[in-house]
Structures are given as C-alpha cells and as structure tokens.
PDB file of C-alpha atoms in Angstrom:
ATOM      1  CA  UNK A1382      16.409 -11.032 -29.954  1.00 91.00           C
ATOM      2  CA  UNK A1383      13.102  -9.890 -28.067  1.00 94.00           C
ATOM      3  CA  UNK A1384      10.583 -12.992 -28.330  1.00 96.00           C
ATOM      4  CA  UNK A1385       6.636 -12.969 -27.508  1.00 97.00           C
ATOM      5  CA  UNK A1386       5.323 -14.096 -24.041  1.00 98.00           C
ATOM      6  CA  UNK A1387       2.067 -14.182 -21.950  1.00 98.00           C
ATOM      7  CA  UNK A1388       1.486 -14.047 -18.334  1.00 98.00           C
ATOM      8  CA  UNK A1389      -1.610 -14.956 -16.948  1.00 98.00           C
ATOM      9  CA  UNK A1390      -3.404 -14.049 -13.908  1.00 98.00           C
ATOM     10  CA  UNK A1391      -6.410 -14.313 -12.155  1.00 98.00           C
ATOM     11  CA  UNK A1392      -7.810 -11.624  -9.428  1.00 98.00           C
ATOM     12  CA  UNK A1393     -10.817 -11.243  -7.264  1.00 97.00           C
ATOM     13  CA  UNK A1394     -12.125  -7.916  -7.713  1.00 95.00           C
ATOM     14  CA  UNK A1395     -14.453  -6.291  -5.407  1.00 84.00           C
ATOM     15  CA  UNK A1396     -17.838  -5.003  -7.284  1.00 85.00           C
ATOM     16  CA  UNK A1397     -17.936  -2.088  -9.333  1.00 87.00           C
ATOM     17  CA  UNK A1398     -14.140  -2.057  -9.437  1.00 90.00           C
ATOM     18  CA  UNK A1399     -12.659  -0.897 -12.502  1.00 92.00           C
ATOM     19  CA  UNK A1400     -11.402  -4.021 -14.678  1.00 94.00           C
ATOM     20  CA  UNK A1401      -8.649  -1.875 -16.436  1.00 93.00           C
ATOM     21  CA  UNK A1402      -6.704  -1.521 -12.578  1.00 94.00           C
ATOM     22  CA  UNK A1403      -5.006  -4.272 -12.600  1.00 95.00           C
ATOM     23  CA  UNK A1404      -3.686  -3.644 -16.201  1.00 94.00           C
ATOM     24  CA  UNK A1405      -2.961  -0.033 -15.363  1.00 93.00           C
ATOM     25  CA  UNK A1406      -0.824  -1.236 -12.328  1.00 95.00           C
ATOM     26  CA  UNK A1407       0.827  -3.557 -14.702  1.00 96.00           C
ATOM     27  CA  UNK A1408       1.999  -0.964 -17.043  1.00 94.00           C
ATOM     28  CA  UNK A1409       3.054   0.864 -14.036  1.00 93.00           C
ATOM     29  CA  UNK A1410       5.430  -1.747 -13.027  1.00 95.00           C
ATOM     30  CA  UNK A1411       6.547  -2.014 -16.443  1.00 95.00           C
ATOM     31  CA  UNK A1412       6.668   1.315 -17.600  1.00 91.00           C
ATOM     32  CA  UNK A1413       7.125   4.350 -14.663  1.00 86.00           C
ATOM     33  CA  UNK A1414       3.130   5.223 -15.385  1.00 81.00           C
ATOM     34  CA  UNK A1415      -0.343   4.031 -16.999  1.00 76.00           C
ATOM     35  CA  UNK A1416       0.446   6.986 -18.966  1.00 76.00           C
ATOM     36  CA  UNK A1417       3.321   7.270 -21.116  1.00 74.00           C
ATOM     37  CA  UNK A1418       5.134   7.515 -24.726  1.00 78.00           C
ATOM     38  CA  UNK A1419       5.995   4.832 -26.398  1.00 77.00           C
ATOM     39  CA  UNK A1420       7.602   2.178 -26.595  1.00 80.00           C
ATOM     40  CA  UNK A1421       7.781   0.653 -23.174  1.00 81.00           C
ATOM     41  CA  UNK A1422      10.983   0.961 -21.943  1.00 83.00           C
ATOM     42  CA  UNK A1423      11.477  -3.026 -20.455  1.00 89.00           C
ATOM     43  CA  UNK A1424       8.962  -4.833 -22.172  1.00 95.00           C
ATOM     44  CA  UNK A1425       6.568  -3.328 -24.722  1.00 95.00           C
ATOM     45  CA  UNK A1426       2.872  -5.194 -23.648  1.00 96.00           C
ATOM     46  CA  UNK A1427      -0.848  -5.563 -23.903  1.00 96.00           C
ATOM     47  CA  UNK A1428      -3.303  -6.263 -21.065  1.00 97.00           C
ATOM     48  CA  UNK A1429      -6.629  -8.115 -21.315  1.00 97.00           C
ATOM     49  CA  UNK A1430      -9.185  -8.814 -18.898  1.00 97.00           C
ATOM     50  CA  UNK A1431     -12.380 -10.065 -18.832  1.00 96.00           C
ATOM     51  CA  UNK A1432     -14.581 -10.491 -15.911  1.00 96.00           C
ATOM     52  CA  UNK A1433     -17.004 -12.972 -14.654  1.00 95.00           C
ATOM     53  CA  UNK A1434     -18.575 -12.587 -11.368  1.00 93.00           C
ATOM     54  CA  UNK A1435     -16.114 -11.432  -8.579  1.00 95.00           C
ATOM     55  CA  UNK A1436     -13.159 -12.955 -11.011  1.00 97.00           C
ATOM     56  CA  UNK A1437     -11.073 -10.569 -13.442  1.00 97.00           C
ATOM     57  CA  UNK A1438      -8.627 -12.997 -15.571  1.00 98.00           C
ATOM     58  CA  UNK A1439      -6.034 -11.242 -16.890  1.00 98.00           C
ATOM     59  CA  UNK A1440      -3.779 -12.387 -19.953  1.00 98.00           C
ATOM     60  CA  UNK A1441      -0.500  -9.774 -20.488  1.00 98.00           C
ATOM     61  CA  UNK A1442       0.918 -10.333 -23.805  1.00 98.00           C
ATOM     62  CA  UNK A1443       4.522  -8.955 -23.727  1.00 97.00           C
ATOM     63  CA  UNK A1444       7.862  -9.468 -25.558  1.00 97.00           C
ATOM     64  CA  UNK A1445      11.113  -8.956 -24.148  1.00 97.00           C
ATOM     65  CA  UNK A1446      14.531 -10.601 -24.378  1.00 96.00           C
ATOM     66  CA  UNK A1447      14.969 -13.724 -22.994  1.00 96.00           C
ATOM     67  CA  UNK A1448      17.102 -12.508 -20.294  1.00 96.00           C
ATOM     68  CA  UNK A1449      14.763 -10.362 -19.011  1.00 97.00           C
ATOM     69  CA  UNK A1450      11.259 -12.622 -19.107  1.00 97.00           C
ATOM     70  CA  UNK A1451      12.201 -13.416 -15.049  1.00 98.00           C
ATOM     71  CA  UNK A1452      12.115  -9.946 -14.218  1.00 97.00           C
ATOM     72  CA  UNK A1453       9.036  -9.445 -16.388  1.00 98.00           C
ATOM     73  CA  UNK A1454       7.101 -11.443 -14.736  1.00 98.00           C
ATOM     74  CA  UNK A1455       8.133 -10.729 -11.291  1.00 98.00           C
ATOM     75  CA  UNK A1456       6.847  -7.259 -12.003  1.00 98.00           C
ATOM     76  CA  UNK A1457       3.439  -8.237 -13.152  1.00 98.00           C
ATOM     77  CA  UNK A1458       2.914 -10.588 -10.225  1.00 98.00           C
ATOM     78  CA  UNK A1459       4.547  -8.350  -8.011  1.00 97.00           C
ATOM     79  CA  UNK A1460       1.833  -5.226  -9.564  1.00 97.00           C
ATOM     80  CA  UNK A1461      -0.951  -7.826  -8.901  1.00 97.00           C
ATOM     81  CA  UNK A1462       0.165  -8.797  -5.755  1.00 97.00           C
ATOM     82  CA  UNK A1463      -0.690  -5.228  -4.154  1.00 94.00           C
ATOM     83  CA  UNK A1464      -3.746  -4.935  -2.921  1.00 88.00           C
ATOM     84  CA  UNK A1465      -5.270  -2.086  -4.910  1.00 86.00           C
ATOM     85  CA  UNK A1466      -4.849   0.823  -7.510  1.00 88.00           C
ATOM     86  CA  UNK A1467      -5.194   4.110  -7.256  1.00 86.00           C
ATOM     87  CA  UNK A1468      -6.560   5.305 -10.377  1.00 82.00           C
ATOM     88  CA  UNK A1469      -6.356   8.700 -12.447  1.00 78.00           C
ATOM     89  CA  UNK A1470      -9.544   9.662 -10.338  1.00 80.00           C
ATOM     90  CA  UNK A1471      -8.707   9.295  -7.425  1.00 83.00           C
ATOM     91  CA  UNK A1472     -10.502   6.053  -6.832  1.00 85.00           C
ATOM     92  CA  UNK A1473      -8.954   3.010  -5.113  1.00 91.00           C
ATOM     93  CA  UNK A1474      -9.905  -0.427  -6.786  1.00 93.00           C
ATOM     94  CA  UNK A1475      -9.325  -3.275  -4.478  1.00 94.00           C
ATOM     95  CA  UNK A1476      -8.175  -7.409  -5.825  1.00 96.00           C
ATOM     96  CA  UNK A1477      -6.744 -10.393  -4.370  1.00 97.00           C
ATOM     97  CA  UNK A1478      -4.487 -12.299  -6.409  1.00 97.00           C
ATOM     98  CA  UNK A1479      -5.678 -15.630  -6.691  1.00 98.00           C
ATOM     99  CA  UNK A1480      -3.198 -17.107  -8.881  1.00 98.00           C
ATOM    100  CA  UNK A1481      -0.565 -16.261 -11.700  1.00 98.00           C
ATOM    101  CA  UNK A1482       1.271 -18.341 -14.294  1.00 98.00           C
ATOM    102  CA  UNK A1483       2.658 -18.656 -17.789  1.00 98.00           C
ATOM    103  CA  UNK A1484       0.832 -19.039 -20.534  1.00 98.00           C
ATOM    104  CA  UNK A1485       1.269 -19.217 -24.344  1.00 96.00           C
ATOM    105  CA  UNK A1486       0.508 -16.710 -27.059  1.00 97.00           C
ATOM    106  CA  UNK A1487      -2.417 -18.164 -28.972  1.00 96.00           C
ATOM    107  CA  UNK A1488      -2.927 -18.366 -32.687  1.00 95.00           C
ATOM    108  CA  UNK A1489      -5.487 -15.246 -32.632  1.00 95.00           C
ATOM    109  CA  UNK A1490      -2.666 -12.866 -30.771  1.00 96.00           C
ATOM    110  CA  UNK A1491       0.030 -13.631 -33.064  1.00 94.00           C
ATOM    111  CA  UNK A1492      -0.630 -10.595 -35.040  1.00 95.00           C
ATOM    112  CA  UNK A1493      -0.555  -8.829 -32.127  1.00 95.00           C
ATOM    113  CA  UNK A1494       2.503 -10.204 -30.557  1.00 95.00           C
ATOM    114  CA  UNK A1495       4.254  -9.363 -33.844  1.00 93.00           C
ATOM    115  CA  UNK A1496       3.479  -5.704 -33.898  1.00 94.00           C
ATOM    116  CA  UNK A1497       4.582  -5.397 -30.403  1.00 94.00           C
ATOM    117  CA  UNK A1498       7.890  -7.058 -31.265  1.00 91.00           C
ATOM    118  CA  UNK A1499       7.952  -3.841 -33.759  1.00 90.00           C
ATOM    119  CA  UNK A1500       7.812  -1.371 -31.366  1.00 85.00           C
TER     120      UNK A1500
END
C-alpha cells in the first residue's frame, strides 16, 4: 500500500534562475518529462520551492510503496545533483545542491498527500 513521503532539499541558484527547474528536473526523473499525463508512473508528487536570496528550498511531497521510497529518493537527489536544467525555452538554469534529506509530511499537506495517494 502506497504511503505519503517528503524529500527535502536545498539548492543554490544562480540569479534570475527559474525556481520551478529544479522541480521540473524532478518530475523528469520521476516521470520521462515535466510534461506528461497523469498519474506519474513511479511515484505520483508535488514540488515546492521557495526562495530566499541565492537559496531555493525545495520540499517534494510524494507517495509511493514502501519498496520503492529508496529509489525515489535517489532520483530526486540524483535530478538535483546535476548541475542545471534545460527548460521548455531553451534556457539553462544553473544550482548547486547544498544538501538533501527526509522530511515529514506536515499537518497542512495532509490533504494534499491524500489526494495524491488517489491518483
């Protein structure tokens, strides 16, 4: 039975970089493409960033089955490991991954965590 889990990471972003990158490259990872029908074929997720400064920290709220969290989250770190994206656009937005672990699901994403456990 698929169960709710968060990743967390934090980049450095160069300025003017696009702060939905590193989510696009984690659906990527995750999914073939930033673009794509659902559901997610390995782990259905949701990416939030917010940015202060040169820092982007990113929380990915995915579920998956417990077998398959490891290779989850080797993907995302793997994603934000690269040193770029190559966006839609054609423009290249540069990071450094300063540091990735697990985190919880809080209270306020429960709701979301369940409807991704839906899809």
């Amino acid at each position: 039975m698929r169960q709710s889990f968060v990743h967390e990471a934090v980049v450095l972003m160069e300025p003017g970089g696009d702060v939905g990158a590193p989510g696009a490259a984690v659906t990527v990872a995750l999914c073939g493409h930033w673009e794509h029908e659902p559901p997610c074929p390995l782990a259905p997720h949701h990416t939030a960033a917010t940015r202060s400064g040169d820092e982007l920290r990113l929380r990915v709220l995915f579920v998956a089955e417990p077998g398959s969290e490891a290779e989850v989250r080797s993907r995302i770190e793997t994603a934000l490991s690269r040193p770029g994206f190559d966006g839609p656009d054609g423009v290249t937005t540069r990071w450094q991954l300063r540091s990735a672990r697990r985190g919880r699901v809080l209270d306020d994403e429960a709701e979301h965590a369940g409807r991704l456990l839906q899809s």
